[in-house]
mmCIF file of C-alpha atoms (C1' of nucleotides) and ligand atoms in Angstrom:
data_model
loop_
_atom_site.group_PDB
_atom_site.id
_atom_site.type_symbol
_atom_site.label_atom_id
_atom_site.label_comp_id
_atom_site.label_asym_id
_atom_site.label_seq_id
_atom_site.Cartn_x
_atom_site.Cartn_y
_atom_site.Cartn_z
ATOM 1 C CA UNK A 675 -17.660 -12.678 -15.178
ATOM 2 C CA UNK A 676 -16.397 -10.350 -17.861
ATOM 3 C CA UNK A 677 -17.205 -7.350 -15.727
ATOM 4 C CA UNK A 678 -14.312 -8.290 -13.500
ATOM 5 C CA UNK A 679 -11.949 -8.327 -16.414
ATOM 6 C CA UNK A 680 -12.961 -4.814 -17.349
ATOM 7 C CA UNK A 681 -12.527 -3.600 -13.797
ATOM 8 C CA UNK A 682 -9.066 -5.087 -13.610
ATOM 9 C CA UNK A 683 -8.120 -3.558 -16.922
ATOM 10 C CA UNK A 684 -9.330 -0.196 -15.722
ATOM 11 C CA UNK A 685 -6.605 -0.264 -13.081
ATOM 12 C CA UNK A 686 -4.001 -1.491 -15.545
ATOM 13 C CA UNK A 687 -4.114 -5.115 -14.488
ATOM 14 C CA UNK A 688 -5.027 -8.368 -16.155
ATOM 15 C CA UNK A 689 -7.718 -10.684 -14.911
ATOM 16 C CA UNK A 690 -5.889 -13.988 -14.899
ATOM 17 C CA UNK A 691 -6.829 -17.531 -13.959
ATOM 18 C CA UNK A 692 -5.078 -17.182 -10.607
ATOM 19 C CA UNK A 693 -6.813 -13.943 -9.781
ATOM 20 C CA UNK A 694 -10.126 -15.510 -10.611
ATOM 21 C CA UNK A 695 -9.336 -18.341 -8.197
ATOM 22 C CA UNK A 696 -8.576 -15.848 -5.461
ATOM 23 C CA UNK A 697 -11.811 -13.999 -6.079
ATOM 24 C CA UNK A 698 -13.838 -17.215 -6.150
ATOM 25 C CA UNK A 699 -12.280 -18.230 -2.879
ATOM 26 C CA UNK A 700 -13.464 -15.055 -1.169
ATOM 27 C CA UNK A 701 -16.916 -15.274 -2.741
ATOM 28 C CA UNK A 702 -17.229 -18.706 -1.172
ATOM 29 C CA UNK A 703 -16.095 -17.647 2.294
ATOM 30 C CA UNK A 704 -18.955 -16.060 4.265
ATOM 31 C CA UNK A 705 -16.683 -15.330 7.232
ATOM 32 C CA UNK A 706 -13.965 -13.852 5.126
ATOM 33 C CA UNK A 707 -10.364 -14.974 5.252
ATOM 34 C CA UNK A 708 -7.122 -13.665 6.590
ATOM 35 C CA UNK A 709 -4.362 -13.598 4.034
ATOM 36 C CA UNK A 710 -2.537 -16.569 5.534
ATOM 37 C CA UNK A 711 -5.800 -18.493 5.388
ATOM 38 C CA UNK A 712 -6.237 -17.612 1.738
ATOM 39 C CA UNK A 713 -2.665 -18.622 1.070
ATOM 40 C CA UNK A 714 -3.085 -22.045 2.583
ATOM 41 C CA UNK A 715 -6.509 -22.515 0.993
ATOM 42 C CA UNK A 716 -4.984 -22.047 -2.447
ATOM 43 C CA UNK A 717 -1.721 -23.867 -1.823
ATOM 44 C CA UNK A 718 -2.911 -26.987 -3.639
ATOM 45 C CA UNK A 719 -4.348 -24.915 -6.435
ATOM 46 C CA UNK A 720 -0.851 -23.655 -7.071
ATOM 47 C CA UNK A 721 -1.475 -19.979 -6.522
ATOM 48 C CA UNK A 722 1.547 -18.285 -5.037
ATOM 49 C CA UNK A 723 1.646 -16.143 -1.955
ATOM 50 C CA UNK A 724 2.767 -13.063 -3.856
ATOM 51 C CA UNK A 725 -0.130 -13.341 -6.255
ATOM 52 C CA UNK A 726 -2.571 -13.522 -3.382
ATOM 53 C CA UNK A 727 -1.219 -10.408 -1.721
ATOM 54 C CA UNK A 728 -1.350 -8.553 -5.021
ATOM 55 C CA UNK A 729 -4.838 -9.753 -5.891
ATOM 56 C CA UNK A 730 -6.257 -8.862 -2.496
ATOM 57 C CA UNK A 731 -4.998 -5.355 -2.991
ATOM 58 C CA UNK A 732 -6.429 -5.167 -6.504
ATOM 59 C CA UNK A 733 -9.823 -6.524 -5.470
ATOM 60 C CA UNK A 734 -10.050 -3.887 -2.780
ATOM 61 C CA UNK A 735 -9.115 -1.239 -5.281
ATOM 62 C CA UNK A 736 -11.972 -2.178 -7.594
ATOM 63 C CA UNK A 737 -14.403 -2.457 -4.684
ATOM 64 C CA UNK A 738 -14.941 -6.206 -4.672
ATOM 65 C CA UNK A 739 -13.278 -6.885 -1.365
ATOM 66 C CA UNK A 740 -13.447 -5.147 1.984
ATOM 67 C CA UNK A 741 -12.191 -6.082 5.394
ATOM 68 C CA UNK A 742 -13.439 -6.480 8.894
ATOM 69 C CA UNK A 743 -11.710 -7.233 12.136
ATOM 70 C CA UNK A 744 -12.224 -10.654 13.576
ATOM 71 C CA UNK A 745 -12.456 -11.355 17.293
ATOM 72 C CA UNK A 746 -8.682 -11.290 17.537
ATOM 73 C CA UNK A 747 -8.496 -7.936 15.797
ATOM 74 C CA UNK A 748 -7.015 -9.451 12.672
ATOM 75 C CA UNK A 749 -7.962 -8.290 9.216
ATOM 76 C CA UNK A 750 -10.331 -10.630 7.532
ATOM 77 C CA UNK A 751 -11.080 -9.926 3.892
ATOM 78 C CA UNK A 752 -14.614 -10.366 2.652
ATOM 79 C CA UNK A 753 -16.079 -10.216 -0.831
ATOM 80 C CA UNK A 754 -18.460 -7.350 -1.356
ATOM 81 C CA UNK A 755 -20.432 -5.817 -4.159
ATOM 82 C CA UNK A 756 -19.640 -2.171 -4.004
ATOM 83 C CA UNK A 757 -16.930 0.193 -3.057
ATOM 84 C CA UNK A 758 -18.849 1.617 -0.120
ATOM 85 C CA UNK A 759 -20.729 -0.828 2.034
ATOM 86 C CA UNK A 760 -21.000 -1.615 5.703
ATOM 87 C CA UNK A 761 -20.169 -5.116 6.720
ATOM 88 C CA UNK A 762 -21.765 -6.613 9.777
ATOM 89 C CA UNK A 763 -19.865 -9.360 11.505
ATOM 90 C CA UNK A 764 -21.520 -12.010 13.625
ATOM 91 C CA UNK A 765 -19.793 -12.079 17.003
ATOM 92 C CA UNK A 766 -20.587 -15.766 17.354
ATOM 93 C CA UNK A 767 -19.957 -17.451 14.015
ATOM 94 C CA UNK A 768 -18.121 -14.680 12.192
ATOM 95 C CA UNK A 769 -20.432 -14.699 9.195
ATOM 96 C CA UNK A 770 -20.445 -11.354 7.434
ATOM 97 C CA UNK A 771 -23.410 -9.710 5.739
ATOM 98 C CA UNK A 772 -23.205 -6.679 3.549
ATOM 99 C CA UNK A 773 -25.315 -3.627 4.167
ATOM 100 C CA UNK A 774 -25.308 -1.194 1.308
ATOM 101 C CA UNK A 775 -27.539 1.412 2.859
ATOM 102 C CA UNK A 776 -25.650 4.361 4.266
ATOM 103 C CA UNK A 777 -28.082 6.413 6.296
ATOM 104 C CA UNK A 778 -26.253 6.050 9.497
ATOM 105 C CA UNK A 779 -28.708 6.658 12.333
ATOM 106 C CA UNK A 780 -31.430 4.861 10.487
ATOM 107 C CA UNK A 781 -28.942 2.233 9.604
ATOM 108 C CA UNK A 782 -28.281 0.735 12.952
ATOM 109 C CA UNK A 783 -31.970 0.287 13.607
ATOM 110 C CA UNK A 784 -32.799 -0.978 10.137
ATOM 111 C CA UNK A 785 -29.755 -3.162 10.063
ATOM 112 C CA UNK A 786 -31.431 -5.803 12.181
ATOM 113 C CA UNK A 787 -34.346 -5.982 9.774
ATOM 114 C CA UNK A 788 -32.206 -5.991 6.666
ATOM 115 C CA UNK A 789 -29.770 -8.621 7.779
ATOM 116 C CA UNK A 790 -31.459 -10.438 10.611
ATOM 117 C CA UNK A 791 -28.510 -9.632 12.842
ATOM 118 C CA UNK A 792 -28.747 -8.372 16.386
ATOM 119 C CA UNK A 793 -26.500 -5.342 16.379
ATOM 120 C CA UNK A 794 -24.224 -5.235 19.399
ATOM 121 C CA UNK A 795 -21.641 -2.675 18.469
ATOM 122 C CA UNK A 796 -19.616 -1.131 15.726
ATOM 123 C CA UNK A 797 -16.367 0.453 14.789
ATOM 124 C CA UNK A 798 -16.641 3.681 12.916
ATOM 125 C CA UNK A 799 -13.777 5.611 11.480
ATOM 126 C CA UNK A 800 -14.096 8.849 9.593
ATOM 127 C CA UNK A 801 -11.709 10.281 7.073
ATOM 128 C CA UNK A 802 -11.514 13.874 6.057
ATOM 129 C CA UNK A 803 -9.416 16.990 6.144
ATOM 130 C CA UNK A 804 -8.709 18.876 9.324
ATOM 131 C CA UNK A 805 -9.321 22.615 9.450
ATOM 132 C CA UNK A 806 -5.659 23.395 8.753
ATOM 133 C CA UNK A 807 -5.449 21.065 5.801
ATOM 134 C CA UNK A 808 -8.781 22.154 4.352
ATOM 135 C CA UNK A 809 -7.268 25.568 3.837
ATOM 136 C CA UNK A 810 -4.129 24.318 2.115
ATOM 137 C CA UNK A 811 -4.144 23.821 -1.650
ATOM 138 C CA UNK A 812 -1.706 20.872 -1.991
ATOM 139 C CA UNK A 813 -0.872 17.896 0.205
ATOM 140 C CA UNK A 814 1.874 16.966 2.588
ATOM 141 C CA UNK A 815 1.347 13.439 3.779
ATOM 142 C CA UNK A 816 1.484 12.379 7.434
ATOM 143 C CA UNK B 975 -2.731 11.019 36.838
ATOM 144 C CA UNK B 976 -3.919 8.800 39.646
ATOM 145 C CA UNK B 977 -7.055 7.961 37.749
ATOM 146 C CA UNK B 978 -4.945 5.919 35.401
ATOM 147 C CA UNK B 979 -3.531 3.906 38.230
ATOM 148 C CA UNK B 980 -6.997 3.006 39.413
ATOM 149 C CA UNK B 981 -8.036 1.990 35.926
ATOM 150 C CA UNK B 982 -5.018 -0.238 35.562
ATOM 151 C CA UNK B 983 -5.648 -1.812 38.937
ATOM 152 C CA UNK B 984 -9.202 -2.483 37.955
ATOM 153 C CA UNK B 985 -7.944 -4.826 35.259
ATOM 154 C CA UNK B 986 -5.411 -6.396 37.582
ATOM 155 C CA UNK B 987 -2.415 -4.483 36.302
ATOM 156 C CA UNK B 988 0.035 -2.023 37.811
ATOM 157 C CA UNK B 989 0.572 1.441 36.489
ATOM 158 C CA UNK B 990 4.342 1.547 36.223
ATOM 159 C CA UNK B 991 6.817 4.163 35.094
ATOM 160 C CA UNK B 992 7.210 2.447 31.732
ATOM 161 C CA UNK B 993 3.499 2.281 31.159
ATOM 162 C CA UNK B 994 3.225 5.927 31.975
ATOM 163 C CA UNK B 995 5.888 6.696 29.367
ATOM 164 C CA UNK B 996 3.953 4.739 26.771
ATOM 165 C CA UNK B 997 0.774 6.596 27.600
ATOM 166 C CA UNK B 998 2.496 9.975 27.516
ATOM 167 C CA UNK B 999 3.946 9.126 24.145
ATOM 168 C CA UNK B 1000 0.527 8.510 22.685
ATOM 169 C CA UNK B 1001 -0.941 11.593 24.328
ATOM 170 C CA UNK B 1002 1.718 13.603 22.552
ATOM 171 C CA UNK B 1003 1.170 12.069 19.128
ATOM 172 C CA UNK B 1004 -1.788 13.706 17.372
ATOM 173 C CA UNK B 1005 -1.459 11.396 14.378
ATOM 174 C CA UNK B 1006 -1.175 8.289 16.496
ATOM 175 C CA UNK B 1007 1.597 5.754 16.175
ATOM 176 C CA UNK B 1008 2.038 2.299 14.838
ATOM 177 C CA UNK B 1009 3.546 -0.104 17.331
ATOM 178 C CA UNK B 1010 6.930 -0.187 15.588
ATOM 179 C CA UNK B 1011 6.949 3.605 15.707
ATOM 180 C CA UNK B 1012 6.209 3.573 19.414
ATOM 181 C CA UNK B 1013 8.943 1.014 19.944
ATOM 182 C CA UNK B 1014 11.575 3.100 18.233
ATOM 183 C CA UNK B 1015 10.340 6.304 19.883
ATOM 184 C CA UNK B 1016 10.929 4.776 23.294
ATOM 185 C CA UNK B 1017 14.097 2.875 22.496
ATOM 186 C CA UNK B 1018 16.311 5.521 24.100
ATOM 187 C CA UNK B 1019 13.962 5.742 27.065
ATOM 188 C CA UNK B 1020 14.691 2.071 27.707
ATOM 189 C CA UNK B 1021 11.194 0.752 27.371
ATOM 190 C CA UNK B 1022 11.171 -2.713 25.905
ATOM 191 C CA UNK B 1023 9.173 -3.950 22.967
ATOM 192 C CA UNK B 1024 7.245 -6.449 25.044
ATOM 193 C CA UNK B 1025 6.158 -3.779 27.488
ATOM 194 C CA UNK B 1026 4.886 -1.641 24.662
ATOM 195 C CA UNK B 1027 2.800 -4.398 23.164
ATOM 196 C CA UNK B 1028 1.375 -5.198 26.573
ATOM 197 C CA UNK B 1029 0.670 -1.579 27.444
ATOM 198 C CA UNK B 1030 -1.033 -0.841 24.159
ATOM 199 C CA UNK B 1031 -3.364 -3.706 24.841
ATOM 200 C CA UNK B 1032 -4.033 -2.536 28.390
ATOM 201 C CA UNK B 1033 -4.664 1.063 27.358
ATOM 202 C CA UNK B 1034 -7.205 -0.131 24.840
ATOM 203 C CA UNK B 1035 -8.837 -2.254 27.480
ATOM 204 C CA UNK B 1036 -9.340 0.694 29.800
ATOM 205 C CA UNK B 1037 -10.547 2.894 26.950
ATOM 206 C CA UNK B 1038 -7.594 5.261 26.721
ATOM 207 C CA UNK B 1039 -6.374 4.167 23.335
ATOM 208 C CA UNK B 1040 -8.162 3.405 20.113
ATOM 209 C CA UNK B 1041 -6.938 2.775 16.626
ATOM 210 C CA UNK B 1042 -7.474 4.043 13.131
ATOM 211 C CA UNK B 1043 -6.136 2.977 9.788
ATOM 212 C CA UNK B 1044 -3.601 5.216 8.186
ATOM 213 C CA UNK B 1045 -3.359 5.845 4.457
ATOM 214 C CA UNK B 1046 -1.465 2.562 4.074
ATOM 215 C CA UNK B 1047 -4.120 0.648 5.966
ATOM 216 C CA UNK B 1048 -1.853 0.145 8.957
ATOM 217 C CA UNK B 1049 -3.103 0.278 12.499
ATOM 218 C CA UNK B 1050 -2.230 3.501 14.158
ATOM 219 C CA UNK B 1051 -2.978 3.792 17.850
ATOM 220 C CA UNK B 1052 -4.330 7.060 19.170
ATOM 221 C CA UNK B 1053 -4.987 8.279 22.702
ATOM 222 C CA UNK B 1054 -8.640 8.853 23.450
ATOM 223 C CA UNK B 1055 -10.786 9.727 26.417
ATOM 224 C CA UNK B 1056 -13.534 7.158 26.429
ATOM 225 C CA UNK B 1057 -14.199 3.598 25.544
ATOM 226 C CA UNK B 1058 -16.561 4.444 22.724
ATOM 227 C CA UNK B 1059 -15.608 7.327 20.526
ATOM 228 C CA UNK B 1060 -15.297 7.939 16.820
ATOM 229 C CA UNK B 1061 -11.941 9.098 15.598
ATOM 230 C CA UNK B 1062 -11.689 11.265 12.539
ATOM 231 C CA UNK B 1063 -8.474 11.053 10.586
ATOM 232 C CA UNK B 1064 -7.198 13.884 8.420
ATOM 233 C CA UNK B 1065 -6.481 12.468 4.974
ATOM 234 C CA UNK B 1066 -3.750 15.042 4.444
ATOM 235 C CA UNK B 1067 -1.748 15.324 7.661
ATOM 236 C CA UNK B 1068 -3.076 12.314 9.539
ATOM 237 C CA UNK B 1069 -4.050 14.280 12.619
ATOM 238 C CA UNK B 1070 -6.802 12.563 14.563
ATOM 239 C CA UNK B 1071 -9.617 14.232 16.440
ATOM 240 C CA UNK B 1072 -11.979 12.490 18.768
ATOM 241 C CA UNK B 1073 -15.712 12.681 18.395
ATOM 242 C CA UNK B 1074 -17.596 11.399 21.398
ATOM 243 C CA UNK B 1075 -21.074 11.897 20.088
ATOM 244 C CA UNK B 1076 -22.679 8.764 18.758
ATOM 245 C CA UNK B 1077 -25.834 9.789 17.006
ATOM 246 C CA UNK B 1078 -24.778 8.467 13.713
ATOM 247 C CA UNK B 1079 -26.761 10.261 11.021
ATOM 248 C CA UNK B 1080 -26.502 13.517 12.865
ATOM 249 C CA UNK B 1081 -22.915 12.753 13.498
ATOM 250 C CA UNK B 1082 -21.537 13.006 10.041
ATOM 251 C CA UNK B 1083 -23.124 16.403 9.559
ATOM 252 C CA UNK B 1084 -22.218 17.753 12.973
ATOM 253 C CA UNK B 1085 -18.779 16.287 12.805
ATOM 254 C CA UNK B 1086 -17.536 19.071 10.638
ATOM 255 C CA UNK B 1087 -18.714 21.662 13.132
ATOM 256 C CA UNK B 1088 -17.408 19.818 16.152
ATOM 257 C CA UNK B 1089 -13.977 19.095 14.828
ATOM 258 C CA UNK B 1090 -13.467 21.538 11.983
ATOM 259 C CA UNK B 1091 -12.793 18.628 9.691
ATOM 260 C CA UNK B 1092 -14.244 18.229 6.228
ATOM 261 C CA UNK B 1093 -15.635 14.733 6.284
ATOM 262 C CA UNK B 1094 -14.749 12.775 3.183
ATOM 263 C CA UNK B 1095 -15.530 9.221 4.100
ATOM 264 C CA UNK B 1096 -15.560 6.650 6.816
ATOM 265 C CA UNK B 1097 -15.175 3.036 7.644
ATOM 266 C CA UNK B 1098 -17.966 1.559 9.638
ATOM 267 C CA UNK B 1099 -18.018 -1.945 10.951
ATOM 268 C CA UNK B 1100 -20.847 -3.454 12.914
ATOM 269 C CA UNK B 1101 -20.706 -6.355 15.290
ATOM 270 C CA UNK B 1102 -23.626 -8.459 16.318
ATOM 271 C CA UNK B 1103 -25.209 -11.856 16.118
ATOM 272 C CA UNK B 1104 -26.626 -13.261 12.917
ATOM 273 C CA UNK B 1105 -30.137 -14.664 12.897
ATOM 274 C CA UNK B 1106 -28.892 -18.230 13.340
ATOM 275 C CA UNK B 1107 -26.646 -17.353 16.230
ATOM 276 C CA UNK B 1108 -29.214 -15.153 17.941
ATOM 277 C CA UNK B 1109 -31.316 -18.249 18.394
ATOM 278 C CA UNK B 1110 -28.541 -20.396 19.856
ATOM 279 C CA UNK B 1111 -27.893 -20.294 23.593
ATOM 280 C CA UNK B 1112 -24.120 -20.937 23.685
ATOM 281 C CA UNK B 1113 -21.293 -19.998 21.363
ATOM 282 C CA UNK B 1114 -19.233 -21.718 18.746
ATOM 283 C CA UNK B 1115 -16.528 -19.349 17.604
ATOM 284 C CA UNK B 1116 -15.693 -18.651 13.984
ATOM 285 C "C1'" DA C 1097 4.683 -15.625 -35.560
ATOM 286 C "C1'" DA C 1098 7.101 -11.771 -33.399
ATOM 287 C "C1'" DT C 1099 7.103 -8.304 -29.989
ATOM 288 C "C1'" DC C 1100 5.922 -6.176 -26.055
ATOM 289 C "C1'" DT C 1101 4.225 -6.014 -21.431
ATOM 290 C "C1'" DA C 1102 2.581 -7.791 -17.244
ATOM 291 C "C1'" DA C 1103 1.981 -11.790 -14.101
ATOM 292 C "C1'" DT C 1104 3.837 -15.506 -11.681
ATOM 293 C "C1'" DG C 1105 5.991 -17.825 -7.851
ATOM 294 C "C1'" DA C 1106 10.357 -19.454 -5.697
ATOM 295 C "C1'" DA C 1107 13.561 -17.728 -2.765
ATOM 296 C "C1'" DA C 1108 15.581 -14.435 0.209
ATOM 297 C "C1'" DA C 1109 15.171 -10.684 3.145
ATOM 298 C "C1'" DA C 1110 12.849 -7.753 6.112
ATOM 299 C "C1'" DT C 1111 9.445 -6.803 9.311
ATOM 300 C "C1'" DC C 1112 6.326 -7.655 12.929
ATOM 301 C "C1'" DA C 1113 4.528 -10.172 16.923
ATOM 302 C "C1'" DT C 1114 4.716 -13.602 20.568
ATOM 303 C "C1'" DA C 1115 6.748 -16.717 24.021
ATOM 304 C "C1'" DT C 1116 10.204 -17.760 27.518
ATOM 305 C "C1'" DC C 1117 12.385 -16.763 31.573
ATOM 306 C "C1'" DA C 1118 15.903 -14.861 34.771
ATOM 307 C "C1'" DT C 1119 15.907 -10.527 37.011
ATOM 308 C "C1'" DT C 1120 13.906 -6.527 39.043
ATOM 309 C "C1'" DA C 1121 10.245 -3.719 41.002
ATOM 310 C "C1'" DA C 1122 5.885 -2.970 43.298
ATOM 311 C "C1'" DT C 1123 2.539 -4.201 46.761
ATOM 312 C "C1'" DA C 1124 0.731 -6.019 51.045
ATOM 313 C "C1'" DG C 1125 1.087 -7.966 55.528
ATOM 314 C "C1'" DA C 1126 3.681 -8.787 59.803
ATOM 315 C "C1'" DT D 933 10.607 -1.369 58.203
ATOM 316 C "C1'" DC D 934 11.350 -6.004 56.744
ATOM 317 C "C1'" DT D 935 9.696 -9.859 54.355
ATOM 318 C "C1'" DA D 936 6.776 -12.537 51.399
ATOM 319 C "C1'" DT D 937 4.153 -12.401 47.444
ATOM 320 C "C1'" DT D 938 3.006 -11.191 43.021
ATOM 321 C "C1'" DA D 939 3.495 -8.825 38.783
ATOM 322 C "C1'" DA D 940 6.420 -6.295 35.397
ATOM 323 C "C1'" DT D 941 10.392 -5.962 32.699
ATOM 324 C "C1'" DG D 942 13.244 -6.703 28.783
ATOM 325 C "C1'" DA D 943 16.856 -9.645 26.512
ATOM 326 C "C1'" DT D 944 16.618 -13.354 23.709
ATOM 327 C "C1'" DA D 945 14.705 -16.800 20.860
ATOM 328 C "C1'" DT D 946 11.177 -18.154 18.073
ATOM 329 C "C1'" DG D 947 7.594 -17.929 14.882
ATOM 330 C "C1'" DA D 948 4.595 -15.603 11.636
ATOM 331 C "C1'" DT D 949 3.732 -12.400 8.227
ATOM 332 C "C1'" DT D 950 4.847 -9.410 4.459
ATOM 333 C "C1'" DT D 951 7.782 -7.455 0.930
ATOM 334 C "C1'" DT D 952 11.405 -7.630 -2.456
ATOM 335 C "C1'" DT D 953 13.851 -9.617 -6.159
ATOM 336 C "C1'" DC D 954 14.179 -11.807 -10.367
ATOM 337 C "C1'" DA D 955 14.236 -15.549 -13.858
ATOM 338 C "C1'" DT D 956 10.478 -17.553 -16.177
ATOM 339 C "C1'" DT D 957 5.957 -17.828 -18.152
ATOM 340 C "C1'" DA D 958 1.704 -16.144 -20.032
ATOM 341 C "C1'" DG D 959 -1.277 -12.632 -22.212
ATOM 342 C "C1'" DA D 960 -2.060 -8.949 -25.427
ATOM 343 C "C1'" DT D 961 -0.975 -6.494 -29.673
ATOM 344 C "C1'" DT D 962 0.466 -6.070 -34.251
HETATM 345 ZN ZN1 LIG E 2500 -23.647 -16.094 13.440
HETATM 346 ZN ZN1 LIG E 2501 -21.165 4.651 4.845
HETATM 347 ZN ZN1 LIG E 2502 -4.734 17.804 8.480
HETATM 348 ZN ZN1 LIG E 2503 -20.670 4.738 17.985
#
DNA sequence: AATCTAATGAAAAATCATATCATTAATAGA
DNA sequence: TCTATTAATGATATGATTTTTCATTAGATT
């Protein structure tokens, strides 16, 4: 996919053979992978640990990878198609489906129809500026 | 708070002086804390690392602690008042407010009014059973 | 081809999390 | 209260994960 190359270039990075292998690996992993899992999966393909860490970060940056928490609370990285999407994780087999709709109240009800999943729960985290910080012009970080 | 003691007992644990210190620490940290931060904050109070890890888990179990991701993607644990609530993280100062309403589409709009935050984004993760697994009686884990 | 720039991965170092276990503290019953 | 029982604590060791460093290699540009 040449699209990928362009997206990597846009963030000042090259789309190399190793990075392609990392991306392919995630595309072929419906339950996602933890980083250690990705590392060991590509050990024989001679892709180094450092490269995997860097590529995971880059793929997230260009919106091709997101994460979910597995049953142990560990980050599991999953290929996705857009920067903003809502993954749904199967609590039994761990398979992840992507939901790109973002009408939230409608979402939970429609989600079952769209994905075939039985929704049992969710984790929702908002980001924004607090009242104090909304007033400020510049930014001090936490 | 004696309520806390009861909640700990309910999960077969004792509410000890150290656990109280851990809880107090989180109650006094509006931006939440990573575990290493909590460890070093309580080093002089002579609360051990192991106790902190265990207490963080227990507080989550009884619904007094939840987590958010900070700007680096790290888990930051934040005191909360109920098992299911939606934290909102300030992208400038990191302060976290708790939103206990869970009507999702309404939520994002009302959130600003309730908390004074300007909502900029969110991370939403659903959990449920996929179509295949909904049919099965028992469970194979991922 | 020559030059420049970024990527790679081995190794080391740092960080984070868990497991073990002797000791101490809290609870419950006599 | 005293004692028996059970759980909590934290020092230490261990293991896992993540980051840093840097000599080498590969890709892009001219
Ligand atoms: Zn499933
Ligand atoms: Zn959304
Ligand atoms: Zn703020
Ligand atoms: Zn909710």
